[in-house]
XYZ file of C-alpha atoms in Angstrom:
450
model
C 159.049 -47.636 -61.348
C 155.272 -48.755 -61.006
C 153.061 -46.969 -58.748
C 150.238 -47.929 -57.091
C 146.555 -45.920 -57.532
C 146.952 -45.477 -53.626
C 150.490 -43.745 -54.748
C 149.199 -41.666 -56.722
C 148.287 -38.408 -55.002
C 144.870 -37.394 -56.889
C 142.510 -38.980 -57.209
C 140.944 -38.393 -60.869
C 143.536 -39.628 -63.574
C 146.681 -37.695 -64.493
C 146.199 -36.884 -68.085
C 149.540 -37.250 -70.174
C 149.847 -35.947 -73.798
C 152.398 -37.102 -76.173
C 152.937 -35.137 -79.302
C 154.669 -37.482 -81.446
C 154.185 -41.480 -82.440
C 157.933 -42.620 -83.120
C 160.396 -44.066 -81.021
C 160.547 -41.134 -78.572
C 156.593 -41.287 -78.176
C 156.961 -45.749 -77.703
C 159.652 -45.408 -75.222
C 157.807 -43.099 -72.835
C 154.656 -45.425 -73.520
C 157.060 -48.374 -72.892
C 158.546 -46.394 -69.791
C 155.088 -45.625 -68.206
C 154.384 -49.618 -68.363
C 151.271 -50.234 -66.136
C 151.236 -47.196 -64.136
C 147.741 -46.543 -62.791
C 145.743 -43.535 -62.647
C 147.466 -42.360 -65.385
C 146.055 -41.262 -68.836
C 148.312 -41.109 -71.369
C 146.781 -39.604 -75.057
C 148.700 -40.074 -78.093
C 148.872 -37.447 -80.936
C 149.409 -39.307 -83.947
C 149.838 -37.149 -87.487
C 149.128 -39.633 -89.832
C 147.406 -42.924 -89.837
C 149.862 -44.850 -90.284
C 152.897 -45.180 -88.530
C 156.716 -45.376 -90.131
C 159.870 -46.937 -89.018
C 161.772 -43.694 -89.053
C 165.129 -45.759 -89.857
C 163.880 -46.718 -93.237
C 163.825 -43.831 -95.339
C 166.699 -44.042 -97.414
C 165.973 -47.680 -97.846
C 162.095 -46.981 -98.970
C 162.922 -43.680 -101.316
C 165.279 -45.590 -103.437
C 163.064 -49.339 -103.361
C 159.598 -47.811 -102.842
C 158.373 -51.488 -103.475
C 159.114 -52.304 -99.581
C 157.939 -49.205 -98.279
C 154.534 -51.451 -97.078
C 157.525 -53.890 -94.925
C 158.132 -50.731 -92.569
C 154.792 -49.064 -91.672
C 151.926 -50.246 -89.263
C 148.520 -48.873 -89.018
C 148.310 -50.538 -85.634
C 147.451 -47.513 -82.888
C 149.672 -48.318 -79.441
C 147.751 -50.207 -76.731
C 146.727 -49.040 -73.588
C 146.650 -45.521 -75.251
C 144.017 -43.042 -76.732
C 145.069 -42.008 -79.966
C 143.918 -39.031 -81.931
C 144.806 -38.929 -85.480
C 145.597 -35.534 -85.569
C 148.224 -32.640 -86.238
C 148.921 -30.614 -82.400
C 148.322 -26.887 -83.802
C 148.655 -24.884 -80.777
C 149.627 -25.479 -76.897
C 148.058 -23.011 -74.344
C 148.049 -23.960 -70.759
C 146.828 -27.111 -69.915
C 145.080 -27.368 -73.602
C 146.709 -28.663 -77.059
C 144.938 -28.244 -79.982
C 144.834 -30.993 -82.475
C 143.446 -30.963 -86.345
C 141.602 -33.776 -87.689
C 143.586 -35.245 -90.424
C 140.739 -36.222 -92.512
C 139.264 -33.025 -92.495
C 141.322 -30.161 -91.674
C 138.605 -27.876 -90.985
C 137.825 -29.008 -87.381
C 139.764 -29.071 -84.246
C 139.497 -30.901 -81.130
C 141.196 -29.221 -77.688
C 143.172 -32.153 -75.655
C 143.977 -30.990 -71.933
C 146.547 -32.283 -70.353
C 148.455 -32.211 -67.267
C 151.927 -32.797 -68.666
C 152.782 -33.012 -71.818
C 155.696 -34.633 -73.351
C 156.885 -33.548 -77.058
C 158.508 -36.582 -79.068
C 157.754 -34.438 -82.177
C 161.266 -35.094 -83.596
C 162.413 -33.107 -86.463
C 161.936 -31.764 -89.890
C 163.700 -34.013 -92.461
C 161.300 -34.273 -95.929
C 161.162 -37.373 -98.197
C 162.866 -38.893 -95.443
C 160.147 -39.162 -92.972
C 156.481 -38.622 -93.859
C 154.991 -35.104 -93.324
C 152.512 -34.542 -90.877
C 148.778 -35.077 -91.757
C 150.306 -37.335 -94.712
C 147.807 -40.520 -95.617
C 149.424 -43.741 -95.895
C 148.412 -43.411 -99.995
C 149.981 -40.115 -99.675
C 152.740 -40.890 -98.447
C 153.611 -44.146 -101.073
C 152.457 -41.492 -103.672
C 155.520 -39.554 -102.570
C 157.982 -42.350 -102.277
C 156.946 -43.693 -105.434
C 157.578 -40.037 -106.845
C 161.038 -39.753 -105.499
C 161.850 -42.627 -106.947
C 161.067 -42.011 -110.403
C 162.431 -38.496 -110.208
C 165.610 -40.289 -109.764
C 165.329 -42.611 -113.295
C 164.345 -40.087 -115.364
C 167.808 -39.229 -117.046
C 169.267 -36.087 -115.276
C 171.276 -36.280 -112.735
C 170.828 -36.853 -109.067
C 172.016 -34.593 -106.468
C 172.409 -35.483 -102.571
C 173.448 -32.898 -100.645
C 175.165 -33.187 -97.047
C 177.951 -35.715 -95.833
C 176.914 -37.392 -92.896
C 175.952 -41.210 -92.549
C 172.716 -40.567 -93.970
C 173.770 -38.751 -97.096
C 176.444 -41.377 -97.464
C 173.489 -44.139 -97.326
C 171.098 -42.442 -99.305
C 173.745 -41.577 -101.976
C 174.966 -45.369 -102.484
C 171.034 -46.880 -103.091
C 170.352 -43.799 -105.586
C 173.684 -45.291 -106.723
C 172.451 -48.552 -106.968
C 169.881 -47.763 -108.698
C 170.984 -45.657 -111.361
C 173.921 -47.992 -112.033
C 170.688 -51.001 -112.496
C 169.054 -48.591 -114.946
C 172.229 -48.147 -116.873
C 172.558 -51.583 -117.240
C 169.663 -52.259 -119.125
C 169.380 -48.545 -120.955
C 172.825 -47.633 -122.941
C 171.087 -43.946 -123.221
C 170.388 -43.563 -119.373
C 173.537 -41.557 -118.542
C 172.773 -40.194 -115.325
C 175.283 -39.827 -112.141
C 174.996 -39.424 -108.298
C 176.669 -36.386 -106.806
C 177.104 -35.749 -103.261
C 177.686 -32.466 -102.492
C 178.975 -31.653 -98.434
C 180.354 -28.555 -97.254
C 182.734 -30.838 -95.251
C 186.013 -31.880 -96.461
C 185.388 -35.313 -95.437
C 182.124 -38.079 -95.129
C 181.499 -39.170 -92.041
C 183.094 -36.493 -90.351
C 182.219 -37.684 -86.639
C 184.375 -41.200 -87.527
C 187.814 -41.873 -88.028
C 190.100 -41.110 -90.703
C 189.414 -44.991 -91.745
C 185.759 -44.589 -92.382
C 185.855 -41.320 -93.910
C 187.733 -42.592 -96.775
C 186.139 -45.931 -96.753
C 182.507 -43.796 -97.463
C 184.251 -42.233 -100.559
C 185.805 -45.058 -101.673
C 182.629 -46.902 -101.934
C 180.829 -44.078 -103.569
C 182.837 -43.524 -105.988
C 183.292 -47.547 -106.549
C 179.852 -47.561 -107.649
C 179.819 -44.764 -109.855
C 178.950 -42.121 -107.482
C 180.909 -38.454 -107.506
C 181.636 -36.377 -104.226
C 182.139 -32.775 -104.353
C 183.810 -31.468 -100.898
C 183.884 -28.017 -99.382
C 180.469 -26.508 -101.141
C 176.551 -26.700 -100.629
C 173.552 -25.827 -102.858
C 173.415 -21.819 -102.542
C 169.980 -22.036 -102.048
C 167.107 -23.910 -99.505
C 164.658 -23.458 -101.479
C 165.930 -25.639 -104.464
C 163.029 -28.340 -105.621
C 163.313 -31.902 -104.939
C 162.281 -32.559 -108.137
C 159.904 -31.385 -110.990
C 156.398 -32.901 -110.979
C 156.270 -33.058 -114.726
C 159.846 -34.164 -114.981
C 161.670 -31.584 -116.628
C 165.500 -31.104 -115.690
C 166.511 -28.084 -113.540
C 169.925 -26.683 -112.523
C 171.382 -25.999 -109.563
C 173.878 -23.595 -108.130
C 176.634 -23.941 -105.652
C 178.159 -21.628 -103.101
C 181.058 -21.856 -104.855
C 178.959 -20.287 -107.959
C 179.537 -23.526 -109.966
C 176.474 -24.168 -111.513
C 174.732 -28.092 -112.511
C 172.794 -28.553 -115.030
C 170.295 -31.626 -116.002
C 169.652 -31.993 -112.646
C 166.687 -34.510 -111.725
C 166.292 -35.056 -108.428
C 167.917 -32.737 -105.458
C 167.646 -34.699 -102.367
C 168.897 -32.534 -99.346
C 170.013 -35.593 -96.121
C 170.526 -33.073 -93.802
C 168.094 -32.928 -89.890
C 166.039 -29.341 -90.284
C 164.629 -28.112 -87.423
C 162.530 -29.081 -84.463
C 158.886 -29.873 -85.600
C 157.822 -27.918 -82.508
C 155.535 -24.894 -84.116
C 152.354 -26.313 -81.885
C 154.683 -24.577 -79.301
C 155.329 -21.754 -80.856
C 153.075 -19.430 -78.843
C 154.617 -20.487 -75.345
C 157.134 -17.962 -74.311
C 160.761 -19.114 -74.098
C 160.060 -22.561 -74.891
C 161.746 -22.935 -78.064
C 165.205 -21.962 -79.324
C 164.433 -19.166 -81.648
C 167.677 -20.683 -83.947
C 166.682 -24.291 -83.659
C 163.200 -24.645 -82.859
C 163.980 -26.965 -80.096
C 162.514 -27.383 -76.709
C 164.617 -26.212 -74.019
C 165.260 -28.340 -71.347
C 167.210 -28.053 -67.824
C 168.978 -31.079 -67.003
C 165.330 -33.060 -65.803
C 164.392 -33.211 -69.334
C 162.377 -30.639 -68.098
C 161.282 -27.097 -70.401
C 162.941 -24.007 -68.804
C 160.191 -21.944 -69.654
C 157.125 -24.215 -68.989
C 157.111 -26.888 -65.993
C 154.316 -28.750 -67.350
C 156.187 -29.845 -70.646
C 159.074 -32.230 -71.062
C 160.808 -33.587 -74.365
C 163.157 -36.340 -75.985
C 165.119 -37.307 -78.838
C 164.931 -34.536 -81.898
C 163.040 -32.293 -80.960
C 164.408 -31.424 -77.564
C 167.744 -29.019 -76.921
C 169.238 -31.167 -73.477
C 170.846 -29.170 -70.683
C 173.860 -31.622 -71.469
C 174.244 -32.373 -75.235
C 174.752 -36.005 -76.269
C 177.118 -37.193 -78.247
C 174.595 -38.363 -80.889
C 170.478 -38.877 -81.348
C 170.424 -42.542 -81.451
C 167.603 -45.524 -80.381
C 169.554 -46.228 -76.979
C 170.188 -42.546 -76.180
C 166.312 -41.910 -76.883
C 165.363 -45.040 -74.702
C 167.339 -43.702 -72.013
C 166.176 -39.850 -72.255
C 162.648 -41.745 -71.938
C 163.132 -43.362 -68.561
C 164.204 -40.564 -66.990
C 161.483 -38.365 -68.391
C 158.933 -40.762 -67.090
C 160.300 -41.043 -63.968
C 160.297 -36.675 -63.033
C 156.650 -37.069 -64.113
C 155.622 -39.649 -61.993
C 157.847 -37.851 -59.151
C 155.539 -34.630 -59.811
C 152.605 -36.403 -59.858
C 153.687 -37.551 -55.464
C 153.940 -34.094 -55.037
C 157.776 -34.707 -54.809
C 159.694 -31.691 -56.581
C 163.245 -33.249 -55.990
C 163.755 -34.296 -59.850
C 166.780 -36.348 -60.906
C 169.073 -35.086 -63.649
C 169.046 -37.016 -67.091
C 172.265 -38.995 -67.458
C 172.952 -40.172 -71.199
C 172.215 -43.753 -71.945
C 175.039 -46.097 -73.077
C 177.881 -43.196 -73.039
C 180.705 -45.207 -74.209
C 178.883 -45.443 -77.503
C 179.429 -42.276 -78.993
C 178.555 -42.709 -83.043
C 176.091 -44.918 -84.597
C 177.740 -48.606 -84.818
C 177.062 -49.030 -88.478
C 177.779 -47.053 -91.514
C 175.409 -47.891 -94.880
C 176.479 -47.701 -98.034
C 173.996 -49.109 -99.976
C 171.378 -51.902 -99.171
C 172.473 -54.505 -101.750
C 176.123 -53.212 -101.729
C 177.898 -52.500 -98.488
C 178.102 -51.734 -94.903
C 180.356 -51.530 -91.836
C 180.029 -52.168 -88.071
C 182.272 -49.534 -86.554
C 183.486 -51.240 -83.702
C 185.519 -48.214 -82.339
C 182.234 -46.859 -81.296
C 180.936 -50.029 -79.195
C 181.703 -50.765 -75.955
C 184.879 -53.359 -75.452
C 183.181 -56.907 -75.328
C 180.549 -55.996 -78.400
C 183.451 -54.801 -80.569
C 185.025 -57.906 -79.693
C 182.407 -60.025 -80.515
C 181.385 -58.092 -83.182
C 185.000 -58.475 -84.742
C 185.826 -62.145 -84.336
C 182.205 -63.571 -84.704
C 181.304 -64.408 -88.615
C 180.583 -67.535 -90.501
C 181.107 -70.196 -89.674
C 181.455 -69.815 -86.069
C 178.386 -67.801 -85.772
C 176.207 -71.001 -86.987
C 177.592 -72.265 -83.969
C 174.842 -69.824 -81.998
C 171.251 -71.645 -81.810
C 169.829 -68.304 -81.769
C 171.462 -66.940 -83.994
C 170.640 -69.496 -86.441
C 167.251 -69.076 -85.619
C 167.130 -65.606 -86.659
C 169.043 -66.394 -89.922
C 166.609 -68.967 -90.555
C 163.355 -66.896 -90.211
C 164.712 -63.989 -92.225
C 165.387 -61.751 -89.771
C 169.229 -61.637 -89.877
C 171.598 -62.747 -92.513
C 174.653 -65.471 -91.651
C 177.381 -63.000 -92.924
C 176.016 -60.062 -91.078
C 179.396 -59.487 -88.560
C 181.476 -60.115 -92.042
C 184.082 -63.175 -91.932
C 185.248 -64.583 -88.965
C 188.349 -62.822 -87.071
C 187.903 -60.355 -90.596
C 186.923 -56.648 -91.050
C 183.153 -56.412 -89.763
C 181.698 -55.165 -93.277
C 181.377 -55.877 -96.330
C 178.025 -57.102 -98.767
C 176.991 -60.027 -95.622
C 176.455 -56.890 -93.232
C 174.421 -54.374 -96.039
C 172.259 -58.236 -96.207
C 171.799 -58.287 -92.707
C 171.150 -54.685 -92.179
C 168.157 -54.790 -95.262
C 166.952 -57.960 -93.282
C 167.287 -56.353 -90.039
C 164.897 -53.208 -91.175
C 162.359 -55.516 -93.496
C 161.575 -57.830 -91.367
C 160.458 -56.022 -88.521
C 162.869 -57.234 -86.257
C 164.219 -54.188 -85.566
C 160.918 -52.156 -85.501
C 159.047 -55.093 -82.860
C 162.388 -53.844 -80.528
C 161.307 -50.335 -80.597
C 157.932 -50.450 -79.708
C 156.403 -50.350 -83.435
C 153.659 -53.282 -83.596
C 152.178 -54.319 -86.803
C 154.870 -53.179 -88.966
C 154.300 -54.827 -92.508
C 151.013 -54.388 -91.442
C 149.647 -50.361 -93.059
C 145.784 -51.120 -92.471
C 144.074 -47.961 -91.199
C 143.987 -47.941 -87.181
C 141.264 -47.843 -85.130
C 140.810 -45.133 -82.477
C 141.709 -46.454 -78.812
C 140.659 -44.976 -75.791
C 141.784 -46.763 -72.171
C 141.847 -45.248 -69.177
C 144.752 -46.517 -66.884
């Protein structure tokens, strides 16, 4: 997919702004490779950068919240530390994070939103410092000890895996405080976890809640949105359902539910966004339907064709073919070619959390044929048998019972080991483009022109 500079029809560079600095933003970096005579500018909205997997991991251990940021900038980038405040054409405007009084106009000649979406607590909040943002975590986390009860409302993967660590570490609490008598509730308007898996894993998600103490409460939500997290000063609140049943001594309300599209820098372009959503409207080029000059990926973008689920591979995918319409524009060739999903016989995340240092489950239903073969007869102590494998094991970056037992169920307390070691060590991060994770020093400002 390289070009050449004599490829490229102008002659000055082709200036390329990405809104965005998580996977979306490192896969069209990653995609663009060593194109020449292209400048691609970064819009980063905090100085520090997070692996966006690690959320309900950090928020209930805020102790290895430092394993799973970098404040490395991308390479052979400019990035501006900034928060994208307004698009006109050709021009985004960006506020300084450290002081939010001045603005600096970026022009472009395409721009690509990797914005994602709104999802507080669970991913840091634009403009956040890297203090800021442990200030939070560390927060949440004490909400959750102080003695009321903890609410987690939604019943998707996320929910499930946020609800068993809160689980885990209430129950720890217990253990060493007879008078801490506090409980997890999850609260989905569902009538089943999981919903998108089987029968098998929707009952194997309440099962293991409610094995470590946790509660579900099925077919209601919290009546309102606008419910607190938690109370600064640490008093006790209550909430109210749909239903109209009301909880009391409620500490900590932690909603694991995707908001909207964190879009509004696009708010004043006409028909770009889905008025419902706030997502980017593409046509099946990845392309916006209102606005030629702006493409988008992963969470923040409504596709032509929907996907069966926002995942690493699908966004890796959606990347490549982004990449590749803009460097067809840029030849002056207007034949695009439609965005086929990435990896379609996946259709579900292959892994279901349910707590860190508790349990977890490789779905293999969801995998493609030979990985959900592998994935259910490899396991100690065949696995050892893998020179890699035991190299990985061996530098802390996987875990020997991560596939479960050999020829036995893939889950179990090896895989929630493997999966913590997986996120902690970096491993996973390095794969997706984040450098210098572990690493939260404050980045330094880049500027190459390619």
């Amino acid at each position: 997919n390289n070009m050449s500079s004599a490829q490229v029809s102008s002659t000055s560079p082709t200036k390329v702004v990405i809104v965005g600095a998580g996977v979306g933003c490192r896969n069209v970096v990653k995609a663009f490779g060593n194109t020449r005579n292209i400048e691609i500018t970064v819009i980063q909205p905090n100085d520090f950068a997070e692996f966006p997997f690690s959320g309900p991991l950090t928020l209930a251990y805020p102790h290895m919240h430092g394993n799973v940021v970098t404040g490395q900038a991308m390479q052979n980038v400019k990035t501006v530390f900034g928060i994208a405040s307004e698009t006109k054409d050709g021009i985004l405007t960006v506020t300084s994070i450290k002081d939010k009084t001045k603005t600096e106009e970026v022009p472009f000649d395409y721009l690509v939103a990797a914005s994602g979406f709104q999802f507080p607590k669970f991913l840091s909040t634009p403009g956040q410092t890297y203090e800021e943002r442990s200030d939070e975590i560390q927060s949440f986390n004490k909400a959750a000890l102080t003695g009321g009860d903890v609410i987690v409302g939604g019943g998707g993967i996320i929910a499930v895996e946020m609800a068993c660590n809160l689980c885990e570490i209430v129950n720890k609490k217990r253990s060493t405080d007879a008078s801490f008598k506090a409980k997890v509730k999850v609260v989905t308007s569902g009538n089943a976890l999981c919903p998108t898996y089987s029968e098998k894993y929707q009952a194997l998600a309440k099962s293991r809640i409610e094995a470590i103490g946790g509660e579900v409460i099925f077919n209601d939500r919290v009546a309102s949105h606008n419910t607190p997290f938690y109370n600064e000063n640490g008093d006790t609140f209550s909430i109210e359902l749909k239903s109209g049943t009301k909880i009391d001594n409620i500490a900590l309300y932690c909603p694991s539910f995707i908001g909207k599209g964190s879009n509004d820098y696009l708010s004043s372009m006409e028909g770009v966004l889905d008025p419902q959503s706030n997502l980017v409207i593409l046509d099946e080029n990845l392309m916006s339907k209102a606005y030629p000059k702006l493409f988008a990926l992963g969470g923040c973008a409504k596709l032509a064709v929907k996907e069966s689920f926002l995942g690493a591979a699908k966004i890796e995918e959606q990347a490549k073919s982004l990449v590749k319409n803009i460097k067809a524009l840029i030849q002056g060739n207007t034949k695009l070619t439609a965005h086929k999903e990435g990896l379609p016989e996946i259709t579900n995340g292959i892994a279901i959390l349910m707590g860190h240092h508790t349990y977890a489950a490789f779905v293999p239903e969801v995998m493609p044929p030979p990985v959900a073969c592998c994935c259910k007869m490899c396991g100690p102590p065949c696995n050892m048998l893998c020179p890699c494998f035991c190299c990985l094991c061996l530098s802390g970056k996987a875990d020997i019972g991560c596939c479960g037992c050999c020829c036995g169920a893939p889950q179990g307390l090896g895989v929630a080991a493997g999966m913590r070691k997986f996120t902690l060590s970096g491993f996973g991060a390095n794969m997706m483009g984040f450098n210098g994770i572990g690493q939260p020093m404050p980045p330094a400002e880049q500027r190459i022109t390619r």
